Coordinates of C-alpha atoms in Angstrom, one line a residue:
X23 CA 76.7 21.6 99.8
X24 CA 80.1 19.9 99.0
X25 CA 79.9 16.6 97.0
X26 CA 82.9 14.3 98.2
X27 CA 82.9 10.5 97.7
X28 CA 80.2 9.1 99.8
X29 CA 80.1 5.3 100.4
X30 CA 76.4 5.3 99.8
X31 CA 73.7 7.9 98.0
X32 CA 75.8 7.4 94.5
X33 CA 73.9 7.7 91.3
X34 CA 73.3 4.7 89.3
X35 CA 75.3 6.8 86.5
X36 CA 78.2 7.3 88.8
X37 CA 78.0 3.5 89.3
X38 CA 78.1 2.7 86.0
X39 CA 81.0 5.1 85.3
X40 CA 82.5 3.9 87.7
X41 CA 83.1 0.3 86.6
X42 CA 83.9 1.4 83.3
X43 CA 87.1 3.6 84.5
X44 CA 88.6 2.3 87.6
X45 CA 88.4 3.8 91.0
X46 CA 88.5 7.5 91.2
X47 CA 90.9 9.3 92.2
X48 CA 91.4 12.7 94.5
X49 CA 94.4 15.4 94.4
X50 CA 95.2 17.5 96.6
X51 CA 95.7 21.5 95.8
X52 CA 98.7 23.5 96.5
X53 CA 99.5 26.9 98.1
X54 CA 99.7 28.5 95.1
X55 CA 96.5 27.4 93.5
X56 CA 94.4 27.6 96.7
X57 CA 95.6 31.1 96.5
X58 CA 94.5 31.5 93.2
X59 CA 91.1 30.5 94.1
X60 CA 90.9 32.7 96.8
X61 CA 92.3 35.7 94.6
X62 CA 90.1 39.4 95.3
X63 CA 89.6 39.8 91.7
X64 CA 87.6 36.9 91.3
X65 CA 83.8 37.9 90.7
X66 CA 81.8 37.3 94.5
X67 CA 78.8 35.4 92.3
X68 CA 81.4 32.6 90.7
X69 CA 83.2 32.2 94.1
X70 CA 79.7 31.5 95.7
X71 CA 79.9 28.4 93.0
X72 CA 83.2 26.9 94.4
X73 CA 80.9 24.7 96.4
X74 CA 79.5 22.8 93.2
X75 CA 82.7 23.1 91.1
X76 CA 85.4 22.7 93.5
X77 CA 87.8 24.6 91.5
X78 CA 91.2 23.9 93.5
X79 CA 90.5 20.4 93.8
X80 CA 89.1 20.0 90.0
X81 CA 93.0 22.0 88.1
X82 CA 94.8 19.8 91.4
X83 CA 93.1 16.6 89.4
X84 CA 94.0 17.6 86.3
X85 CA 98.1 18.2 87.0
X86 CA 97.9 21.9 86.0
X87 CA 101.4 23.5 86.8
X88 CA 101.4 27.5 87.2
X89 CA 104.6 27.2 84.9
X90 CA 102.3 25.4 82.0
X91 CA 100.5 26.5 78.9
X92 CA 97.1 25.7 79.3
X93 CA 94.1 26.2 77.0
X94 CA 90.9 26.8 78.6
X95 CA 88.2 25.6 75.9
X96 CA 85.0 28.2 75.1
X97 CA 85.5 29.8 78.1
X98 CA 82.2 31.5 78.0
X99 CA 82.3 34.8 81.0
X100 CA 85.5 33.5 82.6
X101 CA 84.4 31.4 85.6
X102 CA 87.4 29.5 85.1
X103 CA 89.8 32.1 83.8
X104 CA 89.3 34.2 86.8
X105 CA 91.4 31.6 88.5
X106 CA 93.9 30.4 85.9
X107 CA 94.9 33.7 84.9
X108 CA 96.5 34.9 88.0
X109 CA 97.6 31.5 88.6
X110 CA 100.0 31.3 85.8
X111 CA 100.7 34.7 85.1
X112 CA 102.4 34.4 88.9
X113 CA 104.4 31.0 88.1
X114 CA 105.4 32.4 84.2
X115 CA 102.8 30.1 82.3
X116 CA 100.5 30.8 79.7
X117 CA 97.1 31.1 79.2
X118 CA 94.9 30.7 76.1
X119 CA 91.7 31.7 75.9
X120 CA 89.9 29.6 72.5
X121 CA 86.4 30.1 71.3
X122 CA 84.3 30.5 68.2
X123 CA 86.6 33.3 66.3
X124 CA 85.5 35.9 67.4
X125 CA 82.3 36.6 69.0
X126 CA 82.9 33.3 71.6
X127 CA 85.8 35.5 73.5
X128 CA 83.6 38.6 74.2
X129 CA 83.4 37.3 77.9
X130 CA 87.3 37.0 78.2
X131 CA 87.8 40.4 76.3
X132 CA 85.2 42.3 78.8
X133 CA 87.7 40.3 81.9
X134 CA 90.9 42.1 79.9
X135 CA 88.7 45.5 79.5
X136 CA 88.0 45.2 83.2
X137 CA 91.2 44.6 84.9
X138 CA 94.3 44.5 82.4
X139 CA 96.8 44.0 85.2
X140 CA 94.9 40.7 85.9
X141 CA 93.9 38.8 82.7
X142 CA 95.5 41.6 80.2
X143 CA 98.1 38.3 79.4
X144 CA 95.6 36.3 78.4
X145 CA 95.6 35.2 74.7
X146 CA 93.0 34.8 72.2
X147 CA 92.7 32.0 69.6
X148 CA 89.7 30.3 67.6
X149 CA 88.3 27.2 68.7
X150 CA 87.2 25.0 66.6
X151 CA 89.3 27.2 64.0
X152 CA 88.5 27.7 60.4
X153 CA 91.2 28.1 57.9
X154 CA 92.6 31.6 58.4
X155 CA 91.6 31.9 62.2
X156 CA 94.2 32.1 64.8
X157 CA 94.5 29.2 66.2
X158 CA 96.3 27.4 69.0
X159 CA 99.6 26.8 67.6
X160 CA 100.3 22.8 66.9
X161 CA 102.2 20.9 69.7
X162 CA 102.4 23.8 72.0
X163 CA 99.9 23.5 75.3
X164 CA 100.8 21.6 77.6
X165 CA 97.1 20.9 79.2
X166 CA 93.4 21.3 77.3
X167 CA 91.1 22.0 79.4
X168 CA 87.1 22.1 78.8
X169 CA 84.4 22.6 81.2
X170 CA 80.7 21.9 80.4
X171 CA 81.4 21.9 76.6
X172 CA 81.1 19.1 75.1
X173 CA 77.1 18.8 74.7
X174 CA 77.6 21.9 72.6
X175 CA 79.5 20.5 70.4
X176 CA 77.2 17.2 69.7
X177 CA 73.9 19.6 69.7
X178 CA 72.2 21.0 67.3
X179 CA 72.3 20.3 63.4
X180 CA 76.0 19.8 63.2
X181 CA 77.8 17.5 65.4
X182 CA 80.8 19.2 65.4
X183 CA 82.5 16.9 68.6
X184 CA 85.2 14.6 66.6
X185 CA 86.6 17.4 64.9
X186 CA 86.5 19.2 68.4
X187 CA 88.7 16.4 69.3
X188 CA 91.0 16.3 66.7
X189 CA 91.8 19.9 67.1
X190 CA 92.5 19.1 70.7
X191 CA 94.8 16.5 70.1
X192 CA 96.9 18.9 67.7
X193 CA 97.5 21.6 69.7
X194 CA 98.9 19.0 72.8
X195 CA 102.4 18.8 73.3
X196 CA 103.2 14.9 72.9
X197 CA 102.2 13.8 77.1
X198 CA 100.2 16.7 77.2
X199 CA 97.1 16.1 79.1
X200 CA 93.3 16.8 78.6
X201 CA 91.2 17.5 81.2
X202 CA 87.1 17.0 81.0
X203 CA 84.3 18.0 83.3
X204 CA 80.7 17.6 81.5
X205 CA 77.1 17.1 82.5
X206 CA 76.6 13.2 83.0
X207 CA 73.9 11.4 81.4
X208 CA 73.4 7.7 82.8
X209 CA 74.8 4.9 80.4
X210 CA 71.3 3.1 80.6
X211 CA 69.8 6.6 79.2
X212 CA 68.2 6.8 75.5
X213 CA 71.8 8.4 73.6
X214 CA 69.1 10.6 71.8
X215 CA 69.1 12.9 74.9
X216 CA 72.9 14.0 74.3
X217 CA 71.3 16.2 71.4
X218 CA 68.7 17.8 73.7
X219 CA 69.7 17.5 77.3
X220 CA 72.9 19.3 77.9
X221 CA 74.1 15.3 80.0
X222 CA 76.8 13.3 77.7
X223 CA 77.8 9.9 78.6
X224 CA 80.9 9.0 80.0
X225 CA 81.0 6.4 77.4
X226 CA 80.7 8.7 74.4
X227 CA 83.2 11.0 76.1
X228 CA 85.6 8.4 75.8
X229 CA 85.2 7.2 72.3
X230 CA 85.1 10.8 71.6
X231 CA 88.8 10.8 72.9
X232 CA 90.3 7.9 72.1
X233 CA 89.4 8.0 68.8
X234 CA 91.2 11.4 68.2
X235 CA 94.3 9.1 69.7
X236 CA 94.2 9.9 73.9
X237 CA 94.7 7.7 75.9
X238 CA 92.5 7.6 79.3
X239 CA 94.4 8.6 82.8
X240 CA 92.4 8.7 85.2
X241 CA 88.8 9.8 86.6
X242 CA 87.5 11.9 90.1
X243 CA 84.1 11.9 91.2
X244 CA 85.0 15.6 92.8
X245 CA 82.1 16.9 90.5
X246 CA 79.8 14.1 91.2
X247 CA 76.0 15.1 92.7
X248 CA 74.2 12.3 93.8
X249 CA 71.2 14.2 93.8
X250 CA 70.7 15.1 90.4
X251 CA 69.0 12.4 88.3
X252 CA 69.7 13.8 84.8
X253 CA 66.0 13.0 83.5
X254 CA 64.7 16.4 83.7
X255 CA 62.2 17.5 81.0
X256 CA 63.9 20.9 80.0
X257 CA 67.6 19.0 80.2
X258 CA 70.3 20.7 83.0
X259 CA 69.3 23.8 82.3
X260 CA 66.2 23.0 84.9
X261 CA 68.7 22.9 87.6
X262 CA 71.6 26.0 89.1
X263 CA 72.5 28.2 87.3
X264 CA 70.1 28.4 84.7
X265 CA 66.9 27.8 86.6
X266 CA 65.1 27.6 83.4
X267 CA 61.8 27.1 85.1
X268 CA 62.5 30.3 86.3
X269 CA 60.1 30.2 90.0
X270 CA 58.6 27.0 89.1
X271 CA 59.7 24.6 92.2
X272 CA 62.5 27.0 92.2
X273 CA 63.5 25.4 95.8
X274 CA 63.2 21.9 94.5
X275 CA 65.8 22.6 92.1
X276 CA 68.1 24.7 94.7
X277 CA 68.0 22.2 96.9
X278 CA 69.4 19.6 94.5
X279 CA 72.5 22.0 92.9
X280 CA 74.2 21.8 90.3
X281 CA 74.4 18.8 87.8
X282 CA 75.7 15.1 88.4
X283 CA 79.5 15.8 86.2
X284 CA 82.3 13.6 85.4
X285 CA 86.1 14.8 85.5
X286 CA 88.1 12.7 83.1
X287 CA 91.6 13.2 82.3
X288 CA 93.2 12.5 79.4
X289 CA 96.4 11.9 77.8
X290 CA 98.3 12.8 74.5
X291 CA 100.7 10.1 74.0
X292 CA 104.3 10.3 74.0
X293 CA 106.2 8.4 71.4
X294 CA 109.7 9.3 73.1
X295 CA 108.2 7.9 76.4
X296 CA 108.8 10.8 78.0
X297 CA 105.8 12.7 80.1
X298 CA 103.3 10.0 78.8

């Protein structure tokens, strides 16, 4: 099931965000990306996903050129690099690959084991990085991107999310952009449940951001799932993929898909006035 902008059916969280940003906005994909999308070395089970993460529409949003660098942010097996790979190794971009140094890149190495012709380009820095770890060189990417990330970084002991930021912002190019897509909780919700629920608010997103010094563009409600209430007692792992029920009203969940997100975009500002 495709999620589009309906005029009704809209969760109270997608309300919310809603007056808090501005009215979303749509893009629309080019050849060469819908191409990508469609490439035969993407992996049959992530294509099947398209319908909940709406891929073409999702890097259309965020302005991503085939002549850019781009960062793709803990890129876990490679949903996402499966399509940015051959999508900027065909314009002459460049793709990094960032994750905890260096066990968080095994997905992206297995990809470069698998087909070196496809993803071979690909390069590998630490994200966050610790001193000595390669990281992204400062001021070079022209676009961040992170998908279903953040939560990550706010969980568990350490909240490790402003410096995730800050990291961000230094490898931007001045008008470089930042693009977002994260589970959304509802701004009404108990903030407590960022640390066990996998949902962030759009409003903590933001601060997050503009507090490392972005400035806010613009946000889609391409991701949006009116469907998904984002109260579930075993967090967003309850619904597709994870299934962490496992059989348990199995259909129930199915039937719902995959989480309520939010798609921000972000902006590095540009002092010359240039690009942003």
């Amino acid at each position: 099931m495709r999620y589009t902008l309906p005029a009704i059916a809209i969760t109270a969280s997608a309300l919310a965000a809603a007056a808090a940003i501005g009215a979303p906005q749509m893009a629309t994909p080019g050849a060469d990306l819908k191409a990508a999308v469609a490439a035969a070395t993407r992996t049959p089970a992530n294509v099947a996903r398209d319908t909940y993460r709406h891929p073409a529409e999702t890097l259309a949003f965020f302005g991503v050129k085939p002549n850019q660098t781009v960062v793709e942010l803990w890129p876990g097996g490679g949903w996402y690099t499966e399509i940015l790979a051959p999508y900027l190794k065909k314009g002459g971009g460049t793709l990094y690959a960032a994750a905890p140094w260096p066990t968080g890149l095994k997905g992206t190495q297995a990809l470069q084991a698998k087909d070196a012709a496809a993803y071979g380009a690909v390069k590998l820095a630490a994200f966050p990085a610790a001193d000595g770890e390669p990281a992204v060189p400062a001021g070079s990417a022209d676009v961040v991107l992170t998908f279903r990330n953040i939560h990550n970084w706010k969980m568990g002991t350490s909240d490790r999310s402003a410096e995730a930021f800050k990291q961000i912002f230094a490898m931007l190019k001045p008008g470089g952009t930042l693009g977002i897509v994260e589970h959304r909780l509802p701004e009404s919700a108990d903030a407590a449940r960022e640390k066990t629920s996998g949902y962030v608010k759009v409003s903590t997103v933001r601060k997050l951001a503009e507090e490392a010094g972005f400035k806010f563009v613009a946000a889609s409600e391409v991701n949006a799932n009116p469907k998904d209430t984002a109260d579930w007692e075993n967090g967003v792992w309850t619904l597709p993929p994870s299934y962490r029920l496992k059989d348990v009203d199995r259909a129930k969940y199915e039937a719902i898909g995959e989480s309520d997100r939010m798609t921000l975009k972000f902006r590095k500002p540009n002092p010359s006035g240039r690009g942003g």
